[in-house]
Amino acid sequence: MTAGSKADGAPKRVPLADQLRAELATGRFAPGQRLVEADLTERFQASRTRVREALQHLAAEGYVEHLPNRGSRVRRLSRRDVRQIYELREVVEGLAARRAALGIGDPDLRHGLHALWAEMEMAARTGDVARYLPLNTRLHDRLIRADGSVYLQAAAERLRVPILRLQFEVLMTTPNLQLSHDQHAEILSAIEAGHGEGAEIAMRKHLRSSFEAVWALPDELFDR
Amino acid sequence: MTAGSKADGAPKRVPLADQLRAELATGRFAPGQRLVEADLTERFQASRTRVREALQHLAAEGYVEHLPNRGSRVRRLSRRDVRQIYELREVVEGLAARRAALGIGDPDLRHGLHALWAEMEMAARTGDVARYLPLNTRLHDRLIRADGSVYLQAAAERLRVPILRLQFEVLMTTPNLQLSHDQHAEILSAIEAGHGEGAEIAMRKHLRSSFEAVWALPDELFDR
DNA sequence: CTCCCCCGGATTGTCTGACAATCTTGTATG
DNA sequence: CATACAAGATTGTCAGACAATCCGGGGGAG
């Protein structure tokens, strides 16, 4: 996977931001942890120029917070943040679900969702959280992309990714996986039926439920 | 410690991105125009480092589009973009209006809206488009901020700003100013009454109407 | 005359090294 | 025990350089 050295195509562009983002998404860095430029230059064998560029990107995306003259750190969310994020997610992803239902005529979408659903069934039956969470992400991703709106996609992504870590905690520490799975079923069912209104309602219900589960997490996981 | 030291006007730390953004918002640059780094370094008397940083920021915000190895240019919107943007704006700003209505208890908000409204009345009566548009912007801004959600604010801003130029065309070339003004009245009326549902509906109606007006603009103003 | 290839200029992507500005922290001082 | 100061760490910005890439145009082949 790493640097395709000689034979294969040049290492071309592996934007540093992508690597960092991937590590952040999987929780490799602790929230609140400082991201010192000098450390990153060594860790990734890149110049400070590129490290700073990557950090700016991630800050713009909300993964990282940047304080003037004080550097960057992995974003920590307060309960207030979480509430505001979910409030917005409800309308944004609600719209996405509605649009996906209206666009279910597209075979690509239909098959994609079907395949995804099969995998999720597997993971849910075995209660395999580590496998379910990425599938969950991919499902929401697929729905967000269904409409082909880069704006919808960008807005939704910015809201979804920062709370991935908390979502992981939720699925880990409670029997919420099955509940979440049932709600996904409801959403997909409405979408497959081409029922936009129902899909939106189901999605909003799902997100509100997800919010409540996150809200119930212990204080240590939040900022402030 | 408001102003600079002695002879104000000294190079204070005004982020380059802010200057550029302001110029873009007022349409000083033509859409599609290339933004060559070397030109900007001279124009703003800044190093390429800072110019590139600013461009990245603006690209992340959607004001500017950046093509690898081909530089940056002022973003041009296609009709497709406009449709997608308005679709999202409807739910995002609809939420903002609803929240503003629920938070109308705050005197700051109430007075702020009142003062704004008075100014807008003036501008509308005289048909002064150049004065109305900024007020329109400030009104939407105020509503978006009412809830104090940075996420809502960021999402809405990213959607609103790219179409400012088109909106200006709309208000200029048609008698739509009065129509828009009436719709603003409807929105504010619902908000002042603390009627969240009504505020959201009025806002969505307003945006749909605005979209139709933009859509009717001639092809030359769109990309592709 | 038209098409295609290649060249040089223009521009971007990245690196290096440097230095000032600013924040942080440990320590001496009252 | 609070405070001020000095040293160290880190970020912000700069200039200059060079490779990579793109763009437009000139020449040559057909």
Short mmCIF file of C-alpha atoms (C1' of nucleotides) in Angstrom, two decimals:
data_model
loop_
_atom_site.label_atom_id
_atom_site.label_comp_id
_atom_site.label_asym_id
_atom_site.label_seq_id
_atom_site.Cartn_x
_atom_site.Cartn_y
_atom_site.Cartn_z
CA MET A 1 0.00 0.00 0.00
CA THR A 2 2.63 2.46 0.95
CA ALA A 3 4.81 4.31 -1.51
CA GLY A 4 4.47 2.48 -4.76
CA SER A 5 8.13 2.92 -5.46
CA LYS A 6 9.43 2.09 -8.86
CA ALA A 7 7.34 -0.25 -10.91
CA ASP A 8 3.86 1.05 -10.42
CA GLY A 9 2.79 4.54 -11.30
CA ALA A 10 4.63 7.30 -9.58
CA PRO A 11 3.66 7.99 -5.97
CA LYS A 12 1.99 10.92 -7.61
CA ARG A 13 -0.22 12.71 -5.18
CA VAL A 14 -0.99 11.21 -1.84
CA PRO A 15 -2.16 14.38 -0.21
CA LEU A 16 -0.94 14.50 3.28
CA ALA A 17 -4.35 15.64 4.42
CA ASP A 18 -5.87 12.35 3.32
CA GLN A 19 -3.50 10.33 5.44
CA LEU A 20 -4.07 12.50 8.46
CA ARG A 21 -7.80 12.51 7.95
CA ALA A 22 -7.85 8.75 7.79
CA GLU A 23 -5.98 8.48 11.04
CA LEU A 24 -8.22 11.00 12.70
CA ALA A 25 -11.35 9.21 11.52
CA THR A 26 -10.20 5.94 13.04
CA GLY A 27 -9.42 7.68 16.26
CA ARG A 28 -5.70 7.09 16.12
CA PHE A 29 -5.23 10.50 17.66
CA ALA A 30 -6.83 11.39 20.93
CA PRO A 31 -9.23 14.32 20.84
CA GLY A 32 -7.60 17.41 22.17
CA GLN A 33 -4.18 16.11 21.32
CA ARG A 34 -1.82 18.71 20.00
CA LEU A 35 -0.60 18.36 16.46
CA VAL A 36 2.84 19.91 16.45
CA GLU A 37 4.09 20.73 13.01
CA ALA A 38 7.61 19.56 13.71
CA ASP A 39 6.35 16.17 14.85
CA LEU A 40 4.23 15.74 11.77
CA THR A 41 7.04 16.68 9.43
CA GLU A 42 9.01 13.80 10.81
CA ARG A 43 6.11 11.38 11.11
CA PHE A 44 5.19 11.83 7.47
CA GLN A 45 8.58 12.76 6.09
CA ALA A 46 7.16 15.89 4.58
CA SER A 47 8.20 19.47 4.64
CA ARG A 48 6.58 21.94 6.97
CA THR A 49 5.00 23.57 3.96
CA ARG A 50 2.94 20.51 3.21
CA VAL A 51 2.19 19.77 6.82
CA ARG A 52 0.78 23.23 7.30
CA GLU A 53 -1.23 22.93 4.14
CA ALA A 54 -2.71 19.66 5.32
CA LEU A 55 -3.56 21.11 8.71
CA GLN A 56 -5.34 24.03 7.09
CA HIS A 57 -7.38 21.66 5.00
CA LEU A 58 -8.38 19.61 7.99
CA ALA A 59 -9.19 22.71 9.97
CA ALA A 60 -11.47 23.88 7.19
CA GLU A 61 -13.17 20.51 7.28
CA GLY A 62 -13.59 20.68 11.01
CA TYR A 63 -11.43 17.74 12.00
CA VAL A 64 -8.87 19.95 13.59
CA GLU A 65 -9.05 23.22 15.38
CA HIS A 66 -6.45 25.82 14.91
CA LEU A 67 -5.62 28.58 17.36
CA PRO A 68 -3.46 31.47 16.20
CA ASN A 69 0.10 31.12 17.40
CA ARG A 70 -0.90 28.13 19.44
CA GLY A 71 -1.06 25.50 16.83
CA SER A 72 -3.49 22.80 15.90
CA ARG A 73 -5.15 20.11 17.91
CA VAL A 74 -7.59 17.35 17.32
CA ARG A 75 -11.03 18.79 17.63
CA ARG A 76 -13.00 18.12 20.78
CA LEU A 77 -16.73 18.56 20.81
CA SER A 78 -18.79 20.00 23.61
CA ARG A 79 -22.33 18.83 24.23
CA ARG A 80 -23.43 22.08 22.72
CA ASP A 81 -21.54 21.25 19.54
CA VAL A 82 -23.10 17.85 19.40
CA ARG A 83 -26.59 19.24 19.77
CA GLN A 84 -26.05 21.79 17.04
CA ILE A 85 -24.52 19.25 14.74
CA TYR A 86 -27.36 16.81 15.10
CA GLU A 87 -29.91 19.53 14.68
CA LEU A 88 -28.42 20.39 11.33
CA ARG A 89 -27.81 16.82 10.33
CA GLU A 90 -31.47 16.17 10.70
CA VAL A 91 -32.46 18.58 7.99
CA VAL A 92 -29.47 17.95 5.77
CA GLU A 93 -29.50 14.18 5.80
CA GLY A 94 -33.26 14.24 5.87
CA LEU A 95 -33.09 15.97 2.55
CA ALA A 96 -30.54 13.44 1.34
CA ALA A 97 -32.81 10.55 2.22
CA ARG A 98 -35.72 12.18 0.47
CA ARG A 99 -33.70 12.76 -2.65
CA ALA A 100 -32.34 9.24 -2.56
CA ALA A 101 -35.88 7.88 -2.48
CA LEU A 102 -36.80 9.98 -5.48
CA GLY A 103 -33.74 8.76 -7.31
CA ILE A 104 -34.09 5.07 -6.50
CA GLY A 105 -34.81 4.46 -10.16
CA ASP A 106 -31.07 4.48 -10.74
CA PRO A 107 -29.90 0.86 -10.75
CA ASP A 108 -26.51 1.83 -9.42
CA LEU A 109 -28.05 3.29 -6.33
CA ARG A 110 -30.45 0.43 -5.87
CA HIS A 111 -27.77 -2.22 -6.14
CA GLY A 112 -25.30 -0.29 -4.06
CA LEU A 113 -27.73 0.00 -1.21
CA HIS A 114 -28.69 -3.64 -1.53
CA ALA A 115 -25.14 -4.87 -1.34
CA LEU A 116 -24.40 -2.60 1.55
CA TRP A 117 -27.45 -3.78 3.37
CA ALA A 118 -26.44 -7.41 3.04
CA GLU A 119 -23.12 -6.66 4.67
CA MET A 120 -24.73 -4.72 7.43
CA GLU A 121 -27.08 -7.57 8.19
CA MET A 122 -24.08 -9.81 8.69
CA ALA A 123 -22.27 -7.43 10.96
CA ALA A 124 -25.41 -6.69 12.93
CA ARG A 125 -26.22 -10.35 13.51
CA THR A 126 -22.79 -11.00 14.93
CA GLY A 127 -22.78 -7.74 16.85
CA ASP A 128 -19.47 -6.84 15.29
CA VAL A 129 -19.23 -3.15 16.06
CA ALA A 130 -15.83 -2.66 14.49
CA ARG A 131 -17.26 -3.87 11.23
CA TYR A 132 -20.63 -2.22 11.53
CA LEU A 133 -19.45 1.32 12.03
CA PRO A 134 -17.63 1.64 8.70
CA LEU A 135 -20.64 0.14 6.97
CA ASN A 136 -22.85 2.63 8.71
CA THR A 137 -20.58 5.36 7.44
CA ARG A 138 -20.71 3.99 3.93
CA LEU A 139 -24.48 3.79 4.03
CA HIS A 140 -24.90 7.40 5.02
CA ASP A 141 -22.26 8.29 2.48
CA ARG A 142 -24.09 6.51 -0.27
CA LEU A 143 -27.34 8.24 0.55
CA ILE A 144 -25.68 11.61 0.70
CA ARG A 145 -24.12 11.08 -2.68
CA ALA A 146 -27.24 9.67 -4.25
CA ASP A 147 -28.44 13.02 -5.42
CA GLY A 148 -25.10 13.96 -6.92
CA SER A 149 -25.06 17.26 -5.11
CA VAL A 150 -21.58 18.23 -4.07
CA TYR A 151 -23.05 20.80 -1.74
CA LEU A 152 -25.20 18.32 0.05
CA GLN A 153 -22.30 15.94 0.22
CA ALA A 154 -19.87 18.50 1.58
CA ALA A 155 -22.30 19.83 4.14
CA ALA A 156 -23.22 16.39 5.39
CA GLU A 157 -19.68 15.18 5.57
CA ARG A 158 -18.54 18.10 7.62
CA LEU A 159 -21.23 17.29 10.10
CA ARG A 160 -20.89 13.56 10.20
CA VAL A 161 -17.19 13.02 10.51
CA PRO A 162 -16.45 14.96 13.68
CA ILE A 163 -18.77 12.75 15.68
CA LEU A 164 -17.59 9.44 14.31
CA ARG A 165 -15.61 8.79 17.43
CA LEU A 166 -18.57 9.41 19.68
CA GLN A 167 -20.71 7.21 17.51
CA PHE A 168 -18.22 4.46 17.95
CA GLU A 169 -18.53 4.81 21.70
CA VAL A 170 -22.27 4.60 21.42
CA LEU A 171 -22.28 1.38 19.46
CA MET A 172 -19.62 -0.07 21.72
CA THR A 173 -21.02 0.55 25.12
CA THR A 174 -24.68 -0.05 24.60
CA PRO A 175 -26.97 -2.48 22.88
CA ASN A 176 -27.80 0.29 20.47
CA LEU A 177 -26.41 -1.46 17.47
CA GLN A 178 -29.57 -3.44 16.89
CA LEU A 179 -31.72 -0.36 17.40
CA SER A 180 -29.68 1.56 14.89
CA HIS A 181 -29.84 -1.31 12.50
CA ASP A 182 -33.61 -1.47 12.71
CA GLN A 183 -33.82 2.21 11.94
CA HIS A 184 -31.60 1.78 8.94
CA ALA A 185 -33.98 -0.87 7.74
CA GLU A 186 -36.83 1.54 8.04
CA ILE A 187 -35.01 4.20 6.07
CA LEU A 188 -33.99 1.84 3.31
CA SER A 189 -37.44 0.40 3.10
CA ALA A 190 -38.93 3.82 2.48
CA ILE A 191 -36.25 4.64 -0.05
CA GLU A 192 -36.74 1.42 -1.99
CA ALA A 193 -40.43 2.20 -2.12
CA GLY A 194 -39.56 5.56 -3.62
CA HIS A 195 -41.30 7.19 -0.71
CA GLY A 196 -39.45 10.46 -0.22
CA GLU A 197 -41.49 11.79 2.63
CA GLY A 198 -41.23 8.55 4.55
CA ALA A 199 -37.52 8.31 3.95
CA GLU A 200 -36.97 11.77 5.33
CA ILE A 201 -39.06 11.09 8.38
CA ALA A 202 -37.31 7.80 9.05
CA MET A 203 -33.92 9.43 8.67
CA ARG A 204 -34.78 12.23 11.05
CA LYS A 205 -36.08 9.78 13.57
CA HIS A 206 -32.90 7.77 13.25
CA LEU A 207 -30.73 10.80 13.79
CA ARG A 208 -32.71 11.97 16.77
CA SER A 209 -32.35 8.56 18.30
CA SER A 210 -28.65 8.58 17.53
CA PHE A 211 -28.36 11.98 19.14
CA GLU A 212 -30.00 10.78 22.31
CA ALA A 213 -27.63 7.87 22.52
CA VAL A 214 -24.63 10.13 22.09
CA TRP A 215 -26.02 12.60 24.59
CA ALA A 216 -26.19 9.87 27.18
CA LEU A 217 -22.48 9.25 26.97
CA PRO A 218 -20.42 10.18 30.02
CA ASP A 219 -19.03 13.66 30.43
CA GLU A 220 -15.42 12.65 29.99
CA LEU A 221 -16.01 12.20 26.29
CA PHE A 222 -17.02 15.81 25.81
CA ASP A 223 -15.21 19.05 25.88
CA ARG A 224 -15.69 21.66 28.57
CA MET B 1 -6.37 48.73 21.73
CA THR B 2 -8.69 49.05 18.87
CA ALA B 3 -6.69 50.65 16.14
CA GLY B 4 -3.09 50.17 15.26
CA SER B 5 -0.34 52.16 16.86
CA LYS B 6 0.30 55.68 15.73
CA ALA B 7 -0.30 56.14 12.07
CA ASP B 8 -3.14 53.73 11.58
CA GLY B 9 -3.00 52.09 8.24
CA ALA B 10 0.11 50.20 9.07
CA PRO B 11 0.10 46.58 7.95
CA LYS B 12 -2.01 45.04 10.67
CA ARG B 13 -2.72 41.40 10.62
CA VAL B 14 -5.69 41.43 8.34
CA PRO B 15 -5.82 37.93 6.98
CA LEU B 16 -5.37 38.05 3.28
CA ALA B 17 -8.28 35.73 2.77
CA ASP B 18 -10.63 38.29 4.29
CA GLN B 19 -9.60 40.97 1.85
CA LEU B 20 -9.94 38.68 -1.10
CA ARG B 21 -13.25 37.35 0.09
CA ALA B 22 -14.60 40.84 0.46
CA GLU B 23 -13.60 41.71 -3.08
CA LEU B 24 -15.10 38.53 -4.41
CA ALA B 25 -18.35 39.15 -2.57
CA THR B 26 -18.71 42.57 -4.12
CA GLY B 27 -18.03 41.14 -7.53
CA ARG B 28 -14.81 43.02 -8.07
CA PHE B 29 -13.47 39.97 -9.84
CA ALA B 30 -15.26 38.48 -12.79
CA PRO B 31 -16.41 34.89 -12.41
CA GLY B 32 -14.08 32.56 -14.17
CA GLN B 33 -11.22 34.99 -13.90
CA ARG B 34 -7.89 33.40 -13.17
CA LEU B 35 -6.21 34.26 -9.91
CA VAL B 36 -2.53 34.03 -10.60
CA GLU B 37 -0.42 33.77 -7.50
CA ALA B 38 2.25 36.11 -8.78
CA ASP B 39 -0.31 38.81 -9.50
CA LEU B 40 -1.82 38.53 -6.08
CA THR B 41 1.54 38.68 -4.34
CA GLU B 42 2.06 42.04 -5.94
CA ARG B 43 -1.49 43.28 -5.54
CA PHE B 44 -1.47 42.58 -1.82
CA GLN B 45 2.22 42.95 -1.16
CA ALA B 46 2.32 39.56 0.44
CA SER B 47 4.52 36.56 0.01
CA ARG B 48 3.42 33.65 -2.09
CA THR B 49 3.11 31.63 1.08
CA ARG B 50 0.31 33.80 2.33
CA VAL B 51 -1.32 34.13 -1.03
CA ARG B 52 -1.50 30.39 -1.41
CA GLU B 53 -2.83 30.04 2.10
CA ALA B 54 -5.57 32.53 1.37
CA LEU B 55 -6.48 30.79 -1.87
CA GLN B 56 -6.76 27.49 -0.10
CA HIS B 57 -9.07 29.01 2.44
CA LEU B 58 -11.28 30.52 -0.19
CA ALA B 59 -11.31 27.29 -2.14
CA ALA B 60 -12.44 25.45 0.97
CA GLU B 61 -15.20 27.98 1.35
CA GLY B 62 -16.24 27.61 -2.23
CA TYR B 63 -15.50 31.10 -3.47
CA VAL B 64 -12.69 29.91 -5.61
CA GLU B 65 -12.05 26.75 -7.50
CA HIS B 66 -8.66 25.23 -7.65
CA LEU B 67 -7.39 22.88 -10.33
CA PRO B 68 -4.17 20.99 -9.70
CA ASN B 69 -1.26 22.54 -11.53
CA ARG B 70 -3.62 24.93 -13.21
CA GLY B 71 -4.19 27.40 -10.48
CA SER B 72 -7.22 29.09 -9.01
CA ARG B 73 -10.06 30.98 -10.56
CA VAL B 74 -13.16 32.71 -9.39
CA ARG B 75 -15.88 30.16 -9.09
CA ARG B 76 -18.52 30.02 -11.80
CA LEU B 77 -21.79 28.34 -11.11
CA SER B 78 -23.72 26.17 -13.49
CA ARG B 79 -27.49 25.98 -13.37
CA ARG B 80 -27.05 22.61 -11.78
CA ASP B 81 -24.99 24.17 -9.01
CA VAL B 82 -27.61 26.80 -8.45
CA ARG B 83 -30.38 24.27 -8.19
CA GLN B 84 -28.44 22.17 -5.71
CA ILE B 85 -27.50 25.18 -3.66
CA TYR B 86 -31.04 26.44 -3.37
CA GLU B 87 -32.32 23.01 -2.56
CA LEU B 88 -30.00 22.85 0.39
CA ARG B 89 -30.51 26.44 1.40
CA GLU B 90 -34.16 25.73 1.76
CA VAL B 91 -33.68 23.24 4.53
CA VAL B 92 -30.73 24.97 6.14
CA GLU B 93 -32.11 28.49 6.25
CA GLY B 94 -35.56 27.09 6.90
CA LEU B 95 -34.13 25.65 10.08
CA ALA B 96 -32.46 28.96 10.84
CA ALA B 97 -35.74 30.82 10.54
CA ARG B 98 -37.47 28.33 12.77
CA ARG B 99 -34.81 28.63 15.41
CA ALA B 100 -34.85 32.40 15.19
CA ALA B 101 -38.57 32.40 15.84
CA LEU B 102 -38.10 30.24 18.88
CA GLY B 103 -35.38 32.52 20.14
CA ILE B 104 -37.16 35.79 19.53
CA GLY B 105 -37.35 36.25 23.27
CA ASP B 106 -33.82 37.59 23.11
CA PRO B 107 -34.04 41.40 23.02
CA ASP B 108 -30.84 41.64 21.04
CA LEU B 109 -32.32 39.61 18.25
CA ARG B 110 -35.62 41.41 18.36
CA HIS B 111 -34.08 44.85 18.20
CA GLY B 112 -31.53 43.85 15.63
CA LEU B 113 -34.20 42.61 13.30
CA HIS B 114 -36.31 45.67 13.91
CA ALA B 115 -33.54 48.08 13.06
CA LEU B 116 -32.64 46.12 9.98
CA TRP B 117 -36.21 46.06 8.86
CA ALA B 118 -36.49 49.82 9.11
CA GLU B 119 -33.51 50.25 6.85
CA MET B 120 -34.82 47.74 4.38
CA GLU B 121 -38.12 49.55 4.20
CA MET B 122 -36.29 52.69 3.23
CA ALA B 123 -34.23 51.01 0.56
CA ALA B 124 -37.20 49.13 -0.81
CA ARG B 125 -39.36 52.24 -1.08
CA THR B 126 -36.74 54.01 -3.12
CA GLY B 127 -35.92 50.90 -5.11
CA ASP B 128 -32.28 51.30 -4.23
CA VAL B 129 -30.89 47.90 -5.18
CA ALA B 130 -27.30 48.72 -4.31
CA ARG B 131 -28.42 49.45 -0.79
CA TYR B 132 -30.97 46.70 -0.49
CA LEU B 133 -28.72 43.80 -1.35
CA PRO B 134 -26.30 44.28 1.55
CA LEU B 135 -29.23 44.68 3.88
CA ASN B 136 -30.73 41.51 2.51
CA THR B 137 -27.43 39.82 3.22
CA ARG B 138 -27.36 41.17 6.74
CA LEU B 139 -30.88 40.01 7.40
CA HIS B 140 -30.18 36.46 6.36
CA ASP B 141 -26.94 36.66 8.30
CA ARG B 142 -28.71 37.78 11.41
CA LEU B 143 -31.23 34.99 11.18
CA ILE B 144 -28.55 32.43 10.61
CA ARG B 145 -26.65 33.61 13.63
CA ALA B 146 -29.70 33.86 15.82
CA ASP B 147 -29.37 30.34 17.08
CA GLY B 148 -25.70 30.71 17.88
CA SER B 149 -24.83 27.56 15.99
CA VAL B 150 -21.51 27.87 14.23
CA TYR B 151 -22.39 24.85 12.15
CA LEU B 152 -25.59 26.35 10.90
CA GLN B 153 -23.81 29.58 10.25
CA ALA B 154 -20.95 28.01 8.36
CA ALA B 155 -23.20 25.81 6.27
CA ALA B 156 -25.51 28.66 5.35
CA GLU B 157 -22.72 31.02 4.52
CA ARG B 158 -21.05 28.63 2.20
CA LEU B 159 -24.29 28.34 0.31
CA ARG B 160 -25.31 31.94 0.27
CA VAL B 161 -22.18 33.76 -0.74
CA PRO B 162 -21.43 32.09 -4.05
CA ILE B 163 -24.73 33.26 -5.48
CA LEU B 164 -24.56 36.84 -4.27
CA ARG B 165 -23.58 38.02 -7.68
CA LEU B 166 -26.52 36.31 -9.33
CA GLN B 167 -28.82 37.67 -6.70
CA PHE B 168 -27.65 41.13 -7.51
CA GLU B 169 -28.52 40.55 -11.15
CA VAL B 170 -31.96 39.41 -10.15
CA LEU B 171 -32.74 42.48 -8.10
CA MET B 172 -31.28 44.71 -10.78
CA THR B 173 -32.99 43.52 -13.89
CA THR B 174 -36.45 42.79 -12.64
CA PRO B 175 -39.08 44.31 -10.40
CA ASN B 176 -38.38 41.49 -7.99
CA LEU B 177 -37.15 43.73 -5.26
CA GLN B 178 -40.62 44.46 -3.99
CA LEU B 179 -41.58 40.81 -4.19
CA SER B 180 -38.53 39.85 -2.21
CA HIS B 181 -39.26 42.56 0.27
CA ASP B 182 -42.80 41.36 0.82
CA GLN B 183 -41.54 37.88 1.48
CA HIS B 184 -39.06 39.19 4.00
CA ALA B 185 -41.95 40.87 5.73
CA GLU B 186 -43.76 37.58 5.92
CA ILE B 187 -40.76 35.82 7.39
CA LEU B 188 -40.13 38.49 9.99
CA SER B 189 -43.75 38.63 10.93
CA ALA B 190 -43.78 34.92 11.69
CA ILE B 191 -40.55 35.21 13.62
CA GLU B 192 -41.76 38.09 15.74
CA ALA B 193 -44.83 36.09 16.56
CA GLY B 194 -42.56 33.31 17.73
CA HIS B 195 -44.14 31.06 15.17
CA GLY B 196 -41.37 28.66 14.22
CA GLU B 197 -43.32 26.55 11.78
CA GLY B 198 -44.61 29.61 9.96
CA ALA B 199 -41.16 31.19 9.82
CA GLU B 200 -39.70 28.09 8.26
CA ILE B 201 -42.46 27.86 5.70
CA ALA B 202 -42.15 31.53 4.81
CA MET B 203 -38.41 31.24 4.46
CA ARG B 204 -38.65 28.22 2.21
CA LYS B 205 -41.20 29.95 0.09
CA HIS B 206 -38.96 32.97 -0.16
CA LEU B 207 -36.00 30.89 -1.21
CA ARG B 208 -37.97 28.98 -3.79
CA SER B 209 -39.15 32.24 -5.24
CA SER B 210 -35.63 33.58 -5.23
CA PHE B 211 -34.43 30.45 -6.97
CA GLU B 212 -36.98 30.85 -9.71
CA ALA B 213 -35.90 34.40 -10.29
CA VAL B 214 -32.26 33.37 -10.52
CA TRP B 215 -33.14 30.48 -12.78
CA ALA B 216 -34.79 32.87 -15.20
CA LEU B 217 -31.57 34.78 -15.70
CA PRO B 218 -29.93 34.52 -19.11
CA ASP B 219 -27.50 31.76 -19.93
CA GLU B 220 -24.49 34.00 -20.13
CA LEU B 221 -24.47 34.34 -16.40
CA PHE B 222 -24.03 30.62 -15.84
CA ASP B 223 -21.23 28.24 -16.40
CA ARG B 224 -21.24 25.54 -19.04
"C1'" DC C 1 -3.32 23.34 -46.20
"C1'" DT C 2 -3.99 20.54 -42.20
"C1'" DC C 3 -2.45 17.76 -38.50
"C1'" DC C 4 0.80 16.42 -35.03
"C1'" DC C 5 4.95 16.81 -32.24
"C1'" DC C 6 8.00 19.28 -29.75
"C1'" DC C 7 9.83 23.48 -27.60
"C1'" DG C 8 10.06 27.38 -24.58
"C1'" DG C 9 7.69 30.41 -21.47
"C1'" DA C 10 4.45 30.68 -17.77
"C1'" DT C 11 2.68 28.96 -13.64
"C1'" DT C 12 2.13 25.91 -9.91
"C1'" DG C 13 3.94 22.47 -6.29
"C1'" DT C 14 7.27 21.71 -3.02
"C1'" DC C 15 11.52 22.25 -0.45
"C1'" DT C 16 14.97 24.57 2.46
"C1'" DG C 17 16.58 27.66 5.69
"C1'" DA C 18 15.91 31.56 8.16
"C1'" DC C 19 14.05 34.85 11.33
"C1'" DA C 20 10.54 37.48 14.02
"C1'" DA C 21 6.42 37.01 16.82
"C1'" DT C 22 4.16 34.74 20.20
"C1'" DC C 23 3.11 31.44 23.63
"C1'" DT C 24 4.68 28.35 27.57
"C1'" DT C 25 7.11 27.15 31.38
"C1'" DG C 26 10.50 27.08 34.94
"C1'" DT C 27 12.83 29.86 38.15
"C1'" DA C 28 14.34 33.56 40.79
"C1'" DT C 29 12.55 37.31 43.49
"C1'" DG C 30 9.87 40.15 46.61
"C1'" DC D 1 2.77 32.54 47.83
"C1'" DA D 2 2.24 35.60 44.09
"C1'" DT D 3 4.79 37.79 40.34
"C1'" DA D 4 8.01 39.06 36.95
"C1'" DC D 5 11.36 37.62 33.98
"C1'" DA D 6 14.25 34.72 31.06
"C1'" DA D 7 14.81 30.72 28.29
"C1'" DG D 8 12.79 27.43 25.29
"C1'" DA D 9 9.36 25.84 22.19
"C1'" DT D 10 6.35 26.63 18.48
"C1'" DT D 11 4.11 29.11 15.02
"C1'" DG D 12 3.84 32.85 11.22
"C1'" DT D 13 5.97 34.63 7.41
"C1'" DC D 14 9.43 35.45 4.19
"C1'" DA D 15 12.76 34.87 0.14
"C1'" DG D 16 14.72 32.10 -3.07
"C1'" DA D 17 15.14 28.05 -5.54
"C1'" DC D 18 14.01 24.20 -8.44
"C1'" DA D 19 11.20 20.41 -10.53
"C1'" DA D 20 6.72 19.32 -12.51
"C1'" DT D 21 3.23 20.58 -15.28
"C1'" DC D 22 0.51 23.18 -18.40
"C1'" DC D 23 -0.17 26.23 -22.45
"C1'" DG D 24 0.46 28.30 -26.86
"C1'" DG D 25 2.84 28.43 -31.06
"C1'" DG D 26 6.28 27.06 -34.68
"C1'" DG D 27 7.91 23.56 -37.84
"C1'" DG D 28 7.85 19.58 -40.18
"C1'" DA D 29 5.35 15.57 -42.30
"C1'" DG D 30 1.85 14.06 -45.07
#
